[in-house]
């Protein structure tokens, strides 16, 4: 594996993505991971990420010198480069020549890192204020840019390298080749980490963990993660897996039927559907505060699931679709959203259940999970779905959640889904959905006055949900949504489009 030590760059996850695209397994850990844990991971190479700090600040984040002396190759990117340079006695300085944006890299000395690049001058992406000013005799320059005389260096023994630019971003067109060179040529990783052998390894692991006999119970949400995790566990242990799907009344149109068709039908996975819609609606009656709603839904879900798991009897394990972004203990990953809303996931079941966890997707990113799902034979209607929040439509109904308002929203939401699909927008959009507002407006239909609800449409583009921009949808698509919603749904007479990015807004309204 390749170890990525994170100094807090917004791009750290992208480094991991690029390394995995080169079919090499890697993990992100904070820069101050203790030395004995680093040794235990036995990395074939280490990448030091960039970061927002300057080495001249007090308490600037740093690694122990011993990390550079483990024997494996180390690549420092931007801030990571200064860290290496400083440990070897180079001088860096804040510079008047800040570089932000595109730059031309000229390779001055052949190096394995730059093998196979096309052309002689290479477009790279810079984002730095400091730069390395002089090199000690242990380091030699291998490339420069207009503003950085030492835009890349390596140590004389060939183990340490530093680069000033960011190879992980798309604005460095040959960056993937550079990172590929580091992991394949320099660290000698064979690049044999594929989905097929991931499945094989996991199946064996789940088998071992359940000792060939323990039973696994698992909650399905209808989302991609729990579905793929269930399919994988089922491949490993067959009918010793039992899935539970709770109808919370807060689901999208046709969700329950879809899950029954795919899981019980096509995949033949034992599935119990619990209709808890009445209970959820009772508990939500009169609740309007967003956090209160989330808590009520979370607690009710746990209660229903626990009761059902007990009724099934004898399960020793709980399957969950936890993904890598949920477990990375990096400096940079946890964005502010974690504290802004209390997330409720099917995954977040309580420890009191005393079940051992099986989380086969813990090492994967979202799109790797989709790829895995495809390889396991899950249909596109499950694998290509957009993210849907655990609390469901309840957090898209501003004000009180009632059966009538849920019906209104569900029908409008279905129209938004149909029209984004018809316009071929699914690949471009992170999410698109409807939000029912607690206000009425006056309208005219035929010759009569109407006084009905207002509905908002939200469509956003995002790469990870942490930040997002509102989608500049074709007005013709918006027009079709608006006219279908106001014509087909009695109870809604006005449609507005949400033009707020995140930040300052969040994706969901509550
Ligand atoms: P926000 O609204 O915080 O949402 O910008 C970011 C992403 O998270 C989804 N979301 C949730 N997902 N449980 C989930 O599993 C939740 O409680 C929850 N709340 C928001 C949201 O749909 C978006 O993709």
Short mmCIF file of C-alpha atoms and ligand atoms in Angstrom, two decimals:
data_model
loop_
_atom_site.label_atom_id
_atom_site.label_comp_id
_atom_site.label_asym_id
_atom_site.label_seq_id
_atom_site.Cartn_x
_atom_site.Cartn_y
_atom_site.Cartn_z
CA UNK A 1 0.00 0.00 0.00
CA UNK A 2 0.89 3.64 -0.41
CA UNK A 3 0.52 5.86 2.65
CA UNK A 4 -0.66 9.43 2.15
CA UNK A 5 0.14 11.72 5.07
CA UNK A 6 -2.30 14.62 5.08
CA UNK A 7 -1.23 18.16 5.88
CA UNK A 8 -4.73 19.50 5.30
CA UNK A 9 -4.77 20.22 1.57
CA UNK A 10 -8.18 20.44 -0.04
CA UNK A 11 -6.75 18.07 -2.68
CA UNK A 12 -5.63 15.20 -0.43
CA UNK A 13 -8.54 12.98 -1.41
CA UNK A 14 -7.72 13.56 -5.05
CA UNK A 15 -4.22 12.18 -4.50
CA UNK A 16 -5.81 9.00 -3.18
CA UNK A 17 -8.17 8.86 -6.16
CA UNK A 18 -5.29 9.12 -8.64
CA UNK A 19 -3.26 6.45 -6.86
CA UNK A 20 -6.22 4.08 -6.87
CA UNK A 21 -6.85 4.81 -10.53
CA UNK A 22 -3.32 3.50 -11.05
CA UNK A 23 -4.64 0.30 -9.39
CA UNK A 24 -2.61 0.72 -6.24
CA UNK A 25 -4.22 0.58 -2.82
CA UNK A 26 -3.61 3.62 -0.62
CA UNK A 27 -4.81 5.14 2.63
CA UNK A 28 -4.95 8.72 3.93
CA UNK A 29 -3.82 9.39 7.51
CA UNK A 30 -3.06 12.60 9.40
CA UNK A 31 0.52 13.90 9.07
CA UNK A 32 1.23 13.13 12.73
CA UNK A 33 0.42 9.41 12.56
CA UNK A 34 2.75 7.80 15.13
CA UNK A 35 5.85 6.13 13.76
CA UNK A 36 4.97 2.67 15.05
CA UNK A 37 1.62 2.81 13.23
CA UNK A 38 3.38 3.85 10.04
CA UNK A 39 5.76 0.92 10.41
CA UNK A 40 2.83 -1.44 11.02
CA UNK A 41 1.23 -0.34 7.75
CA UNK A 42 4.48 -1.25 5.95
CA UNK A 43 3.93 1.20 3.09
CA UNK A 44 5.79 0.69 -0.18
CA UNK A 45 5.86 4.47 -0.52
CA UNK A 46 4.73 7.64 1.25
CA UNK A 47 3.18 10.78 -0.22
CA UNK A 48 3.22 13.98 1.84
CA UNK A 49 0.26 16.13 0.79
CA UNK A 50 0.06 19.87 0.41
CA UNK A 51 -1.48 22.00 3.12
CA UNK A 52 -2.60 25.50 3.97
CA UNK A 53 0.14 26.21 6.52
CA UNK A 54 3.47 27.91 6.01
CA UNK A 55 6.58 26.31 7.49
CA UNK A 56 7.33 29.70 9.01
CA UNK A 57 4.29 29.71 11.21
CA UNK A 58 4.73 28.71 14.81
CA UNK A 59 3.73 25.06 15.35
CA UNK A 60 3.68 24.43 11.61
CA UNK A 61 2.66 20.80 11.05
CA UNK A 62 5.63 18.54 10.50
CA UNK A 63 6.71 14.91 10.48
CA UNK A 64 9.47 13.24 12.45
CA UNK A 65 12.68 13.00 10.49
CA UNK A 66 12.51 9.22 10.96
CA UNK A 67 9.57 9.04 8.52
CA UNK A 68 12.00 10.00 5.76
CA UNK A 69 14.39 7.27 6.89
CA UNK A 70 12.07 4.26 6.80
CA UNK A 71 13.66 3.14 3.55
CA UNK A 72 10.67 3.50 1.26
CA UNK A 73 10.41 6.27 -1.38
CA UNK A 74 8.76 9.52 -0.28
CA UNK A 75 7.13 12.12 -2.53
CA UNK A 76 6.35 15.56 -1.11
CA UNK A 77 3.76 17.68 -2.91
CA UNK A 78 3.83 21.47 -2.37
CA UNK A 79 3.85 21.86 1.45
CA UNK A 80 5.05 18.25 1.62
CA UNK A 81 7.97 19.30 -0.56
CA UNK A 82 9.02 22.04 1.89
CA UNK A 83 8.82 19.54 4.72
CA UNK A 84 11.32 17.25 3.00
CA UNK A 85 13.51 20.16 1.94
CA UNK A 86 13.60 21.58 5.45
CA UNK A 87 14.54 18.25 7.04
CA UNK A 88 17.46 18.02 4.63
CA UNK A 89 18.61 21.53 5.42
CA UNK A 90 17.27 23.50 2.45
CA UNK A 91 16.08 27.05 2.85
CA UNK A 92 12.55 27.95 1.83
CA UNK A 93 11.12 31.42 1.89
CA UNK A 94 7.92 33.30 1.41
CA UNK A 95 8.26 34.81 -2.02
CA UNK A 96 7.05 37.87 -3.80
CA UNK A 97 6.52 35.54 -6.76
CA UNK A 98 3.42 33.76 -5.60
CA UNK A 99 2.24 31.28 -8.15
CA UNK A 100 -1.39 30.42 -8.34
CA UNK A 101 -2.78 28.72 -11.40
CA UNK A 102 -1.18 27.31 -14.51
CA UNK A 103 2.59 27.26 -14.99
CA UNK A 104 5.03 25.64 -17.38
CA UNK A 105 7.32 22.98 -15.95
CA UNK A 106 10.63 22.32 -17.69
CA UNK A 107 12.40 19.08 -16.83
CA UNK A 108 16.15 19.68 -16.52
CA UNK A 109 17.38 16.22 -15.64
CA UNK A 110 15.85 12.85 -16.58
CA UNK A 111 13.99 11.24 -13.71
CA UNK A 112 11.69 8.22 -13.40
CA UNK A 113 9.00 10.58 -12.09
CA UNK A 114 8.73 12.27 -15.48
CA UNK A 115 9.13 9.25 -17.73
CA UNK A 116 6.61 8.89 -20.53
CA UNK A 117 5.45 12.52 -20.49
CA UNK A 118 4.69 13.91 -23.91
CA UNK A 119 6.24 17.21 -25.05
CA UNK A 120 9.12 19.05 -23.45
CA UNK A 121 7.28 21.78 -21.56
CA UNK A 122 4.51 20.57 -19.28
CA UNK A 123 1.45 22.42 -18.11
CA UNK A 124 1.14 22.09 -14.32
CA UNK A 125 -1.03 23.63 -11.61
CA UNK A 126 0.68 25.71 -8.93
CA UNK A 127 -0.79 27.01 -5.71
CA UNK A 128 1.84 28.30 -3.32
CA UNK A 129 3.28 31.34 -1.60
CA UNK A 130 6.53 29.83 -0.27
CA UNK A 131 9.23 28.30 -2.42
CA UNK A 132 12.51 26.45 -1.98
CA UNK A 133 15.39 28.93 -2.33
CA UNK A 134 18.52 26.78 -2.22
CA UNK A 135 19.29 23.07 -2.13
CA UNK A 136 21.76 21.27 0.13
CA UNK A 137 24.19 18.85 -1.49
CA UNK A 138 21.94 15.84 -0.73
CA UNK A 139 19.26 17.17 -3.08
CA UNK A 140 19.43 17.97 -6.77
CA UNK A 141 16.99 19.95 -8.87
CA UNK A 142 15.24 18.04 -11.64
CA UNK A 143 12.79 20.65 -12.98
CA UNK A 144 12.01 24.36 -12.81
CA UNK A 145 9.23 26.78 -13.67
CA UNK A 146 9.36 30.51 -14.36
CA UNK A 147 8.86 31.37 -10.70
CA UNK A 148 10.34 28.31 -9.02
CA UNK A 149 13.98 27.44 -9.72
CA UNK A 150 13.43 24.19 -7.79
CA UNK A 151 9.96 23.11 -8.94
CA UNK A 152 11.05 19.47 -8.49
CA UNK A 153 14.00 17.84 -6.75
CA UNK A 154 15.22 14.40 -5.72
CA UNK A 155 17.69 13.22 -3.16
CA UNK A 156 21.02 11.95 -4.37
CA UNK A 157 20.14 8.39 -3.24
CA UNK A 158 16.92 8.63 -5.29
CA UNK A 159 14.51 7.89 -2.41
CA UNK A 160 13.08 11.35 -1.68
CA UNK A 161 11.38 13.60 -4.19
CA UNK A 162 9.59 16.90 -3.92
CA UNK A 163 7.37 18.67 -6.43
CA UNK A 164 6.07 22.19 -6.15
CA UNK A 165 2.99 21.68 -8.34
CA UNK A 166 -0.15 19.59 -7.82
CA UNK A 167 -0.16 16.46 -10.01
CA UNK A 168 -3.48 15.31 -8.54
CA UNK A 169 -5.71 18.04 -10.04
CA UNK A 170 -7.15 17.93 -13.55
CA UNK A 171 -5.37 21.21 -14.37
CA UNK A 172 -2.11 19.23 -14.47
CA UNK A 173 -2.99 17.22 -17.59
CA UNK A 174 -0.15 14.70 -17.21
CA UNK A 175 -0.39 14.54 -13.42
CA UNK A 176 -1.85 11.02 -13.41
CA UNK A 177 1.22 9.78 -15.33
CA UNK A 178 3.50 11.44 -12.79
CA UNK A 179 1.73 9.86 -9.81
CA UNK A 180 1.57 6.55 -11.71
CA UNK A 181 5.34 6.76 -12.22
CA UNK A 182 5.85 7.32 -8.53
CA UNK A 183 3.83 4.33 -7.40
CA UNK A 184 4.77 1.91 -10.22
CA UNK A 185 8.33 2.78 -11.21
CA UNK A 186 9.70 4.27 -8.02
CA UNK A 187 7.77 2.39 -5.30
CA UNK A 188 7.56 -0.80 -7.42
CA UNK A 189 3.87 -1.34 -6.75
CA UNK A 190 2.63 -3.77 -9.41
CA UNK A 191 -0.74 -2.03 -9.89
CA UNK A 192 -2.88 -5.12 -9.43
CA UNK A 193 -5.53 -3.62 -7.19
CA UNK A 194 -8.70 -4.15 -9.22
CA UNK A 195 -12.39 -4.51 -8.41
CA UNK A 196 -12.28 -8.20 -9.34
CA UNK A 197 -9.63 -9.01 -6.79
CA UNK A 198 -11.22 -6.64 -4.28
CA UNK A 199 -14.37 -8.78 -4.50
CA UNK A 200 -12.35 -11.97 -4.11
CA UNK A 201 -10.44 -10.67 -1.08
CA UNK A 202 -13.57 -9.31 0.60
CA UNK A 203 -15.60 -12.45 0.04
CA UNK A 204 -12.86 -14.48 1.72
CA UNK A 205 -12.60 -11.93 4.53
CA UNK A 206 -16.36 -11.92 5.24
CA UNK A 207 -16.32 -15.69 5.22
CA UNK A 208 -13.51 -15.76 7.75
CA UNK A 209 -15.08 -13.04 9.92
CA UNK A 210 -18.40 -14.87 10.15
CA UNK A 211 -16.58 -18.16 10.71
CA UNK A 212 -18.69 -19.85 8.07
CA UNK A 213 -21.80 -19.86 10.25
CA UNK A 214 -22.73 -16.54 11.94
CA UNK A 215 -25.81 -14.77 10.61
CA UNK A 216 -25.74 -11.16 9.40
CA UNK A 217 -28.64 -8.72 9.58
CA UNK A 218 -28.57 -5.54 7.56
CA UNK A 219 -30.75 -2.47 7.02
CA UNK A 220 -31.28 -1.31 3.45
CA UNK A 221 -32.01 2.34 2.73
CA UNK A 222 -32.61 2.09 -0.99
CA UNK A 223 -29.34 3.97 -1.52
CA UNK A 224 -26.27 2.77 -3.38
CA UNK A 225 -24.02 2.03 -0.40
CA UNK A 226 -26.18 -0.30 1.65
CA UNK A 227 -27.37 -2.04 -1.54
CA UNK A 228 -23.85 -2.76 -2.77
CA UNK A 229 -22.67 -3.84 0.68
CA UNK A 230 -25.62 -6.25 0.91
CA UNK A 231 -24.90 -7.70 -2.54
CA UNK A 232 -21.27 -8.27 -1.59
CA UNK A 233 -22.07 -9.87 1.76
CA UNK A 234 -24.65 -12.06 0.03
CA UNK A 235 -22.03 -13.21 -2.45
CA UNK A 236 -19.87 -14.26 0.51
CA UNK A 237 -22.40 -15.95 2.79
CA UNK A 238 -25.60 -16.42 0.78
CA UNK A 239 -28.76 -16.80 2.81
CA UNK A 240 -27.00 -16.27 6.12
CA UNK A 241 -27.59 -12.59 5.26
CA UNK A 242 -31.02 -11.20 6.03
CA UNK A 243 -31.96 -7.68 4.91
CA UNK A 244 -34.51 -5.36 6.47
CA UNK A 245 -36.12 -2.49 4.63
CA UNK A 246 -38.14 -0.04 6.72
CA UNK A 247 -40.95 1.82 4.99
CA UNK A 248 -40.74 5.12 6.86
CA UNK A 249 -43.42 6.85 4.76
CA UNK A 250 -40.62 9.28 3.86
CA UNK A 251 -39.45 7.46 0.73
CA UNK A 252 -39.47 8.48 -2.90
CA UNK A 253 -42.13 7.18 -5.28
CA UNK A 254 -41.91 3.45 -5.96
CA UNK A 255 -38.96 2.92 -3.61
CA UNK A 256 -40.37 0.02 -1.65
CA UNK A 257 -41.48 -1.82 -4.81
CA UNK A 258 -38.06 -1.23 -6.39
CA UNK A 259 -36.27 -2.75 -3.41
CA UNK A 260 -38.59 -5.76 -3.35
CA UNK A 261 -38.18 -6.32 -7.07
CA UNK A 262 -34.38 -6.08 -7.06
CA UNK A 263 -33.47 -7.70 -3.74
CA UNK A 264 -36.09 -10.33 -3.10
CA UNK A 265 -36.75 -10.80 -6.83
CA UNK A 266 -33.66 -10.44 -9.04
CA UNK A 267 -30.92 -11.06 -6.45
CA UNK A 268 -32.75 -13.57 -4.31
CA UNK A 269 -31.59 -11.98 -1.05
CA UNK A 270 -33.86 -12.67 1.95
CA UNK A 271 -35.68 -9.40 2.66
CA UNK A 272 -38.20 -8.33 5.27
CA UNK A 273 -40.12 -5.15 4.55
CA UNK A 274 -41.45 -3.47 7.68
CA UNK A 275 -44.26 -1.00 7.18
CA UNK A 276 -43.63 1.56 9.91
CA UNK A 277 -45.19 4.49 8.07
CA UNK A 278 -47.94 5.06 10.65
CA UNK A 279 -45.46 5.12 13.52
CA UNK A 280 -43.18 7.62 11.77
CA UNK A 281 -46.09 9.92 10.91
CA UNK A 282 -47.41 9.79 14.46
CA UNK A 283 -44.01 10.65 15.91
CA UNK A 284 -43.53 13.49 13.40
CA UNK A 285 -46.92 15.06 14.04
CA UNK A 286 -46.49 18.69 15.07
CA UNK A 287 -42.69 18.60 14.68
CA UNK A 288 -41.34 21.51 12.62
CA UNK A 289 -37.81 22.13 13.89
CA UNK A 290 -35.29 20.53 11.47
CA UNK A 291 -32.99 19.05 14.11
CA UNK A 292 -35.94 17.78 16.13
CA UNK A 293 -37.26 16.07 12.98
CA UNK A 294 -33.89 14.44 12.34
CA UNK A 295 -33.69 13.15 15.91
CA UNK A 296 -37.22 11.75 15.87
CA UNK A 297 -36.56 9.94 12.59
CA UNK A 298 -33.18 8.59 13.71
CA UNK A 299 -34.53 7.24 17.00
CA UNK A 300 -37.65 5.76 15.44
CA UNK A 301 -35.60 4.04 12.77
CA UNK A 302 -33.30 2.45 15.32
CA UNK A 303 -36.26 1.28 17.39
CA UNK A 304 -38.02 -0.34 14.43
CA UNK A 305 -34.86 -1.93 13.14
CA UNK A 306 -33.87 -3.33 16.52
CA UNK A 307 -37.30 -4.83 17.03
CA UNK A 308 -37.18 -6.48 13.61
CA UNK A 309 -33.63 -7.77 14.09
CA UNK A 310 -34.66 -9.32 17.39
CA UNK A 311 -37.70 -10.91 15.75
CA UNK A 312 -35.47 -12.50 13.12
CA UNK A 313 -33.38 -13.90 15.97
CA UNK A 314 -29.87 -15.20 16.16
CA UNK A 315 -27.93 -12.62 14.15
CA UNK A 316 -24.41 -12.07 15.42
CA UNK A 317 -23.36 -9.47 12.89
CA UNK A 318 -24.63 -6.18 11.55
CA UNK A 319 -23.80 -5.30 7.94
CA UNK A 320 -23.26 -1.64 7.09
CA UNK A 321 -22.46 0.32 3.95
CA UNK A 322 -19.90 2.65 5.57
CA UNK A 323 -17.64 4.29 2.95
CA UNK A 324 -14.06 5.49 3.07
CA UNK A 325 -14.91 9.21 3.33
CA UNK A 326 -16.78 8.36 6.57
CA UNK A 327 -13.75 6.72 8.14
CA UNK A 328 -10.81 8.81 6.91
CA UNK A 329 -9.28 10.40 9.95
CA UNK A 330 -7.57 13.03 7.85
CA UNK A 331 -6.92 16.63 8.73
CA UNK A 332 -8.77 18.04 5.77
CA UNK A 333 -11.64 15.78 5.02
CA UNK A 334 -14.13 16.50 7.75
CA UNK A 335 -15.78 19.62 6.47
CA UNK A 336 -18.01 21.92 8.43
CA UNK A 337 -21.19 20.07 7.45
CA UNK A 338 -20.57 17.41 10.09
CA UNK A 339 -21.52 19.85 12.81
CA UNK A 340 -24.20 21.72 10.89
CA UNK A 341 -26.69 18.90 10.65
CA UNK A 342 -26.97 15.73 12.64
CA UNK A 343 -26.82 13.13 9.91
CA UNK A 344 -28.91 10.08 10.18
CA UNK A 345 -27.78 7.04 8.26
CA UNK A 346 -29.06 3.54 8.08
CA UNK A 347 -25.45 2.84 9.05
CA UNK A 348 -25.67 4.68 12.36
CA UNK A 349 -27.20 1.96 14.48
CA UNK A 350 -26.38 1.91 18.18
CA UNK A 351 -23.76 -0.09 19.97
CA UNK A 352 -26.36 -1.39 22.39
CA UNK A 353 -27.38 -3.91 19.74
CA UNK A 354 -24.21 -5.81 20.67
CA UNK A 355 -23.71 -6.97 17.11
CA UNK A 356 -20.30 -7.13 15.51
CA UNK A 357 -19.94 -4.89 12.48
CA UNK A 358 -19.28 -6.05 8.95
CA UNK A 359 -18.39 -3.06 6.80
CA UNK A 360 -17.00 -4.34 3.52
CA UNK A 361 -16.92 -0.94 1.77
CA UNK A 362 -14.80 0.85 4.38
CA UNK A 363 -11.90 1.27 1.96
CA UNK A 364 -13.88 2.53 -1.02
CA UNK A 365 -14.87 5.87 -2.51
CA UNK A 366 -18.38 6.44 -3.86
CA UNK A 367 -17.63 5.83 -7.52
CA UNK A 368 -15.61 2.72 -6.68
CA UNK A 369 -18.73 1.49 -4.88
CA UNK A 370 -20.79 2.10 -8.01
CA UNK A 371 -18.26 0.16 -10.08
CA UNK A 372 -18.33 -2.67 -7.55
CA UNK A 373 -22.14 -2.70 -7.68
CA UNK A 374 -22.05 -3.03 -11.45
CA UNK A 375 -19.63 -5.94 -11.21
CA UNK A 376 -21.90 -7.62 -8.67
CA UNK A 377 -24.77 -7.38 -11.12
CA UNK A 378 -26.85 -4.64 -9.49
CA UNK A 379 -29.05 -2.82 -12.02
CA UNK A 380 -28.44 0.84 -13.03
CA UNK A 381 -31.64 1.91 -11.23
CA UNK A 382 -29.81 1.14 -7.97
CA UNK A 383 -26.15 1.73 -8.84
CA UNK A 384 -26.57 5.09 -10.58
CA UNK A 385 -28.93 6.67 -8.07
CA UNK A 386 -28.12 10.04 -6.67
CA UNK A 387 -27.50 10.39 -2.91
CA UNK A 388 -30.66 10.47 -0.82
CA UNK A 389 -30.59 11.58 2.82
CA UNK A 390 -31.39 9.12 5.60
CA UNK A 391 -34.29 11.27 6.95
CA UNK A 392 -35.79 11.15 3.47
CA UNK A 393 -38.47 13.50 2.21
CA UNK A 394 -39.10 14.78 5.75
CA UNK A 395 -36.22 17.24 5.47
CA UNK A 396 -37.57 18.44 2.13
CA UNK A 397 -40.91 19.38 3.65
CA UNK A 398 -40.43 22.66 5.45
CA UNK A 399 -42.78 22.72 8.41
CA UNK A 400 -44.90 19.82 9.52
CA UNK A 401 -44.71 16.44 7.79
CA UNK A 402 -48.14 14.99 7.04
CA UNK A 403 -49.29 12.23 4.75
CA UNK A 404 -50.94 14.76 2.42
CA UNK A 405 -47.88 16.96 2.14
CA UNK A 406 -45.69 13.87 1.59
CA UNK A 407 -47.96 12.82 -1.28
CA UNK A 408 -47.71 16.26 -2.87
CA UNK A 409 -43.93 16.31 -2.59
CA UNK A 410 -43.51 12.74 -3.80
CA UNK A 411 -45.45 13.46 -6.98
CA UNK A 412 -43.50 16.66 -7.66
CA UNK A 413 -40.22 14.89 -6.92
CA UNK A 414 -41.12 12.16 -9.41
CA UNK A 415 -41.63 14.79 -12.13
CA UNK A 416 -38.24 16.34 -11.34
CA UNK A 417 -36.63 12.88 -11.55
CA UNK A 418 -38.36 12.07 -14.84
CA UNK A 419 -37.45 15.37 -16.47
CA UNK A 420 -33.78 15.32 -15.39
CA UNK A 421 -33.54 11.78 -16.73
CA UNK A 422 -35.25 12.70 -20.00
CA UNK A 423 -32.81 15.59 -20.41
CA UNK A 424 -29.86 13.23 -19.81
CA UNK A 425 -28.66 15.28 -16.83
CA UNK A 426 -27.96 12.52 -14.34
CA UNK A 427 -24.24 12.34 -14.95
CA UNK A 428 -23.85 16.09 -14.63
CA UNK A 429 -25.91 16.59 -11.48
CA UNK A 430 -24.99 15.52 -7.97
CA UNK A 431 -28.62 15.79 -6.90
CA UNK A 432 -31.88 17.25 -8.17
CA UNK A 433 -35.09 17.26 -6.15
CA UNK A 434 -38.14 19.17 -5.01
CA UNK A 435 -38.76 20.96 -1.70
CA UNK A 436 -42.25 21.72 -0.42
CA UNK A 437 -42.53 25.14 1.22
CA UNK A 438 -44.89 26.09 4.05
CA UNK A 439 -46.32 29.09 2.22
CA UNK A 440 -49.18 29.55 -0.18
CA UNK A 441 -49.44 31.97 -3.05
CA UNK A 442 -52.24 33.29 -5.19
CA UNK A 443 -52.56 32.10 -8.77
CA UNK A 444 -55.05 31.93 -11.59
CA UNK A 445 -56.14 28.78 -13.40
CA UNK A 446 -58.83 28.77 -16.03
CA UNK A 447 -60.95 31.66 -14.86
CA UNK A 448 -60.56 30.94 -11.20
CA UNK A 449 -58.39 32.12 -8.38
CA UNK A 450 -56.13 29.55 -6.72
CA UNK A 451 -54.39 29.78 -3.35
CA UNK A 452 -51.98 26.87 -3.08
CA UNK A 453 -48.51 25.73 -2.05
CA UNK A 454 -45.17 26.89 -3.43
CA UNK A 455 -42.60 24.28 -4.47
CA UNK A 456 -38.85 24.83 -4.89
CA UNK A 457 -36.65 22.86 -7.26
CA UNK A 458 -33.02 22.31 -6.28
CA UNK A 459 -30.39 20.94 -8.67
CA UNK A 460 -26.70 21.03 -7.76
CA UNK A 461 -23.36 20.04 -9.20
CA UNK A 462 -20.75 18.77 -6.76
CA UNK A 463 -17.90 16.30 -6.60
CA UNK A 464 -18.34 15.19 -3.00
CA UNK A 465 -21.32 16.99 -1.48
CA UNK A 466 -19.05 19.10 0.75
CA UNK A 467 -19.36 22.10 -1.54
CA UNK A 468 -21.82 22.51 -4.38
CA UNK A 469 -22.94 24.95 -7.00
CA UNK A 470 -26.50 25.36 -8.24
CA UNK A 471 -26.86 23.90 -11.72
CA UNK A 472 -27.39 26.27 -14.62
CA UNK A 473 -30.18 24.13 -16.02
CA UNK A 474 -31.49 24.72 -19.50
CA UNK A 475 -34.54 27.02 -19.09
CA UNK A 476 -36.49 24.64 -21.33
CA UNK A 477 -36.00 21.82 -18.80
CA UNK A 478 -37.08 24.09 -15.93
CA UNK A 479 -40.10 25.19 -17.95
CA UNK A 480 -41.19 21.59 -18.52
CA UNK A 481 -40.80 20.76 -14.82
CA UNK A 482 -42.75 23.84 -13.78
CA UNK A 483 -45.59 23.38 -16.22
CA UNK A 484 -45.96 19.66 -15.50
CA UNK A 485 -45.92 20.20 -11.73
CA UNK A 486 -48.51 22.99 -11.73
CA UNK A 487 -50.71 21.17 -14.25
CA UNK A 488 -50.52 17.65 -12.91
CA UNK A 489 -50.51 18.29 -9.17
CA UNK A 490 -53.48 19.94 -7.59
CA UNK A 491 -52.22 21.75 -4.52
CA UNK A 492 -49.15 23.40 -6.05
CA UNK A 493 -49.60 26.55 -8.11
CA UNK A 494 -46.12 28.08 -8.12
CA UNK A 495 -42.61 26.71 -8.72
CA UNK A 496 -39.34 28.50 -7.89
CA UNK A 497 -35.73 27.53 -8.62
CA UNK A 498 -33.10 27.61 -5.86
CA UNK A 499 -30.01 29.58 -7.00
CA UNK A 500 -27.89 29.20 -3.85
CA UNK A 501 -24.53 27.46 -3.81
CA UNK A 502 -23.01 25.61 -0.81
CA UNK A 503 -21.69 27.48 1.04
CA UNK A 504 -23.54 29.61 2.03
CA UNK A 505 -26.54 27.29 1.60
CA UNK A 506 -26.52 23.57 2.27
CA UNK A 507 -27.76 21.10 -0.32
CA UNK A 508 -30.82 19.99 1.63
CA UNK A 509 -33.03 22.73 3.01
CA UNK A 510 -33.14 21.31 6.53
P1 LIG B 1 -26.11 19.07 3.12
O1 LIG B 1 -27.58 19.32 3.13
O2 LIG B 1 -25.49 18.97 4.47
O3 LIG B 1 -25.96 17.63 2.47
O4 LIG B 1 -25.37 20.03 2.21
C1 LIG B 1 -24.76 17.07 1.97
C2 LIG B 1 -25.09 15.70 1.40
O5 LIG B 1 -25.51 14.82 2.44
C3 LIG B 1 -26.82 14.35 2.21
N1 LIG B 1 -27.49 14.31 3.53
C4 LIG B 1 -27.60 13.18 4.25
N2 LIG B 1 -27.22 11.92 3.99
N3 LIG B 1 -28.07 11.24 6.07
C5 LIG B 1 -27.48 10.95 4.89
O6 LIG B 1 -27.16 9.79 4.65
C6 LIG B 1 -28.48 12.49 6.41
O7 LIG B 1 -29.02 12.73 7.49
C7 LIG B 1 -28.23 13.51 5.45
N4 LIG B 1 -28.48 14.85 5.42
C8 LIG B 1 -28.01 15.32 4.23
C9 LIG B 1 -27.44 15.34 1.25
O8 LIG B 1 -28.49 14.75 0.50
C10 LIG B 1 -26.26 15.72 0.40
O9 LIG B 1 -25.98 14.76 -0.59
#
